[in-house]
Amino acid sequence: NCQPSVVRQLSKEVKELLLHPPEGIRIVFNESNLADIQAYIDGPVDTPYAGGSFHIKLHLGSNYPNEPPKGYFITKIFHPNIAPQTGEICVNTLKRDWTPDTGLKKLLLVIKCLLIVPNPESALNEDAGRLLLEEYSEYFARARLYTEIHALKCTEGGDSAAILKDSNENGSGSDSSKKPSAASASSTGTAAGANAAKSKTKKALKRL
């Protein structure tokens, strides 16, 4: 349902992402259905998602790019901003700082940043949001377990040319002893945690 000019722009963006993919992100090309953009995002190091590759989908509505697409994690994941049953990414998270010229690359990087710094202000998984603020070690262990059970396995280093293996080959034990070096949201309260998360997300985007 997208306008022809939008389809041409999308096709250009997708081809550019195929030629020059951001680190740890691989887009799936399907020219016949550009309204559904699919990609794999490698879990960043020093997070409970490290070593896993996560299948996501962006659904572009008829008002795109004036409105942001809906985003979904097809791979099951334990994360505050992702609905546990549907995999939907919080709309508020995708809308933040959205403009019509945002583009697919920046949007994919924003989603990758969510794996580095979850946003407690937009929790769709209340259990994960509570643990993120109150008991980070438990949040880390739970997210790690989900990664080992459900995520596809990427080769060492999370290279963009990684060979994906079936998730059934992965182990199911959690690495709860690993110390998370990515700073968690402050346990002093949701507002403080949200402000800290926003600041860290912006810094993560700059690094990416």
C-alpha positions as a printed NumPy array, in Angstrom:
array([[  0.   ,   0.   ,   0.   ],
       [  3.044,   2.303,  -0.004],
       [  3.334,   5.084,  -2.559],
       [  5.605,   4.361,  -5.569],
       [  8.115,   6.996,  -4.42 ],
       [  8.257,   5.328,  -0.993],
       [  8.777,   1.9  ,  -2.585],
       [ 11.678,   3.264,  -4.647],
       [ 13.265,   4.783,  -1.557],
       [ 12.799,   1.562,   0.434],
       [ 14.348,  -0.491,  -2.346],
       [ 17.329,   1.866,  -2.389],
       [ 17.731,   1.691,   1.408],
       [ 17.483,  -2.103,   1.48 ],
       [ 20.072,  -2.531,  -1.257],
       [ 22.411,  -0.121,   0.551],
       [ 21.982,  -2.138,   3.758],
       [ 22.801,  -5.325,   1.855],
       [ 25.977,  -3.781,   0.431],
       [ 27.03 ,  -1.981,   3.606],
       [ 25.309,  -3.574,   6.606],
       [ 25.811,  -2.024,  10.05 ],
       [ 27.952,  -4.166,  12.322],
       [ 25.979,  -7.097,  13.678],
       [ 22.889,  -6.482,  11.518],
       [ 21.91 ,  -8.531,   8.452],
       [ 18.851,  -7.577,   6.432],
       [ 16.764, -10.111,   4.495],
       [ 15.961,  -8.961,   0.958],
       [ 12.477,  -9.577,  -0.446],
       [ 11.708,  -7.076,  -3.184],
       [  8.201,  -8.476,  -3.656],
       [  7.234,  -7.537,  -0.088],
       [  9.053,  -4.401,   1.008],
       [  6.269,  -3.608,   3.48 ],
       [  7.699,  -6.323,   5.75 ],
       [ 11.4  ,  -5.77 ,   6.35 ],
       [ 13.143,  -8.663,   8.08 ],
       [ 16.596,  -8.705,   9.598],
       [ 18.852, -10.504,  12.064],
       [ 20.497,  -8.563,  14.884],
       [ 23.44 , -10.045,  16.779],
       [ 23.299,  -9.595,  20.53 ],
       [ 25.896,  -6.982,  21.568],
       [ 28.823,  -8.036,  23.739],
       [ 28.598,  -7.48 ,  27.5  ],
       [ 24.825,  -7.986,  27.433],
       [ 22.767, -11.104,  28.227],
       [ 22.009, -11.318,  24.493],
       [ 25.645, -11.748,  23.408],
       [ 26.31 , -14.718,  21.126],
       [ 22.713, -14.894,  19.933],
       [ 21.217, -13.717,  16.666],
       [ 17.667, -12.344,  16.841],
       [ 15.194, -12.426,  13.954],
       [ 13.092,  -9.258,  13.745],
       [ 10.42 ,  -7.853,  11.438],
       [  9.383,  -4.281,  10.669],
       [  5.893,  -3.832,   9.222],
       [  5.549,  -0.603,   7.258],
       [  2.004,   0.75 ,   7.171],
       [  0.356,   2.84 ,   4.456],
       [  1.374,   6.078,   6.255],
       [  5.082,   5.229,   6.273],
       [  7.379,   7.203,   6.457],
       [  5.141,   9.77 ,   8.158],
       [  4.507,   7.172,  10.868],
       [  7.042,   4.659,  12.207],
       [  6.609,   0.98 ,  11.347],
       [  5.534,  -1.614,  13.861],
       [  8.395,  -3.803,  15.017],
       [  8.407,  -7.429,  16.165],
       [ 10.979,  -9.853,  17.536],
       [ 10.245, -13.169,  15.852],
       [ 12.875, -14.765,  18.092],
       [ 11.52 , -15.158,  21.625],
       [ 13.361, -12.834,  23.985],
       [ 13.16 , -11.676,  27.612],
       [ 13.264,  -7.891,  27.399],
       [ 11.269,  -5.062,  29.031],
       [ 10.318,  -3.346,  25.756],
       [  9.168,  -6.479,  23.917],
       [  5.781,  -8.141,  24.518],
       [  6.353, -11.716,  25.727],
       [  3.517, -13.273,  23.688],
       [  3.552, -11.344,  20.392],
       [  7.153, -10.106,  20.26 ],
       [  5.908,  -6.587,  19.507],
       [  8.356,  -3.787,  20.28 ],
       [  6.847,  -0.946,  22.306],
       [  5.377,   1.647,  19.949],
       [  6.579,   4.507,  22.166],
       [ 10.117,   3.217,  21.787],
       [  9.89 ,   3.258,  17.984],
       [  8.185,   6.667,  17.966],
       [ 10.831,   8.386,  20.064],
       [ 12.627,  10.969,  17.909],
       [ 10.934,   9.592,  14.775],
       [ 10.936,  11.774,  11.663],
       [  9.972,  10.859,   8.067],
       [ 13.638,  10.835,   7.048],
       [ 14.779,   8.56 ,   9.888],
       [ 15.333,   5.639,   7.529],
       [ 15.693,   1.903,   8.026],
       [ 19.368,   1.965,   9.05 ],
       [ 18.838,   4.252,  12.031],
       [ 15.71 ,   2.352,  13.046],
       [ 17.601,  -0.953,  13.072],
       [ 20.368,   0.663,  15.122],
       [ 17.796,   1.963,  17.626],
       [ 16.47 ,  -1.58 ,  18.057],
       [ 20.025,  -2.867,  18.507],
       [ 20.565,  -0.167,  21.145],
       [ 17.569,  -1.547,  23.045],
       [ 19.57 ,  -4.75 ,  23.509],
       [ 22.348,  -2.659,  25.075],
       [ 20.214,  -0.288,  27.161],
       [ 16.578,  -1.365,  27.704],
       [ 14.122,   1.459,  28.378],
       [ 12.182,   0.911,  31.653],
       [  9.828,   3.753,  30.716],
       [  8.212,   1.694,  27.911],
       [  7.812,  -1.749,  29.455],
       [  5.589,  -4.261,  27.644],
       [  7.039,  -7.099,  29.711],
       [  6.332,  -5.937,  33.256],
       [  8.291,  -8.782,  34.858],
       [ 11.413,  -7.897,  32.879],
       [ 10.928,  -4.19 ,  33.582],
       [ 10.646,  -4.784,  37.322],
       [ 13.749,  -6.98 ,  37.411],
       [ 15.706,  -4.466,  35.328],
       [ 15.08 ,  -1.779,  37.936],
       [ 15.122,  -3.835,  41.14 ],
       [ 17.226,  -6.965,  40.631],
       [ 19.531,  -6.636,  37.644],
       [ 21.391,  -9.906,  38.249],
       [ 18.113, -11.834,  38.042],
       [ 17.107,  -9.918,  34.911],
       [ 20.482, -10.71 ,  33.34 ],
       [ 20.235, -14.421,  34.198],
       [ 16.677, -14.718,  32.821],
       [ 17.519, -12.861,  29.615],
       [ 20.644, -14.99 ,  29.207],
       [ 18.652, -18.197,  29.581],
       [ 16.158, -17.093,  26.921],
       [ 19.046, -16.226,  24.607],
       [ 20.642, -19.642,  24.995],
       [ 17.355, -21.477,  24.453],
       [ 15.675, -19.445,  21.72 ],
       [ 18.192, -17.294,  19.826],
       [ 20.02 , -18.495,  16.77 ],
       [ 23.717, -18.915,  17.409],
       [ 26.151, -16.631,  15.614],
       [ 29.832, -17.308,  15.086],
       [ 32.46 , -15.83 ,  17.384],
       [ 32.574, -12.064,  17.258],
       [ 29.051, -11.681,  15.885],
       [ 30.391, -11.143,  12.35 ],
       [ 27.869,  -9.943,   9.792],
       [ 28.73 , -12.993,   7.689],
       [ 27.988, -15.318,  10.602],
       [ 26.559, -18.736,   9.877],
       [ 23.292, -19.15 ,  11.734],
       [ 22.7  , -22.48 ,  13.435],
       [ 19.393, -23.941,  14.495],
       [ 18.418, -22.824,  17.985],
       [ 17.892, -26.441,  19.042],
       [ 21.669, -26.885,  19.005],
       [ 22.102, -24.262,  21.721],
       [ 22.602, -25.063,  25.372],
       [ 19.969, -24.204,  27.965],
       [ 22.08 , -23.248,  30.982],
       [ 22.3  , -19.653,  32.15 ],
       [ 25.557, -17.837,  32.636],
       [ 24.346, -16.057,  35.736],
       [ 27.866, -15.706,  37.112],
       [ 28.862, -13.264,  34.368],
       [ 29.022,  -9.693,  35.562],
       [ 27.1  ,  -7.337,  33.262],
       [ 29.31 ,  -4.417,  32.28 ],
       [ 26.489,  -2.57 ,  30.499],
       [ 25.095,  -0.284,  33.162],
       [ 21.554,  -1.067,  34.228],
       [ 18.873,   1.489,  34.965],
       [ 19.089,   2.885,  38.455],
       [ 17.094,   1.098,  41.135],
       [ 16.247,   4.395,  42.781],
       [ 13.026,   4.632,  40.774],
       [ 11.445,   4.378,  37.347],
       [ 11.853,   8.079,  36.487],
       [ 15.548,   8.13 ,  37.357],
       [ 16.069,   4.826,  35.56 ],
       [ 14.275,   6.074,  32.466],
       [ 16.349,   9.255,  32.299],
       [ 19.555,   7.283,  32.696],
       [ 18.439,   4.811,  30.02 ],
       [ 17.675,   7.619,  27.549],
       [ 21.108,   9.154,  28.078],
       [ 22.883,   5.82 ,  27.657],
       [ 20.831,   4.955,  24.575],
       [ 21.926,   8.201,  22.889],
       [ 25.551,   7.411,  23.752],
       [ 25.158,   3.876,  22.397],
       [ 23.722,   5.243,  19.143],
       [ 26.734,   7.516,  18.752],
       [ 29.078,   4.567,  19.268],
       [ 27.225,   2.569,  16.645]])
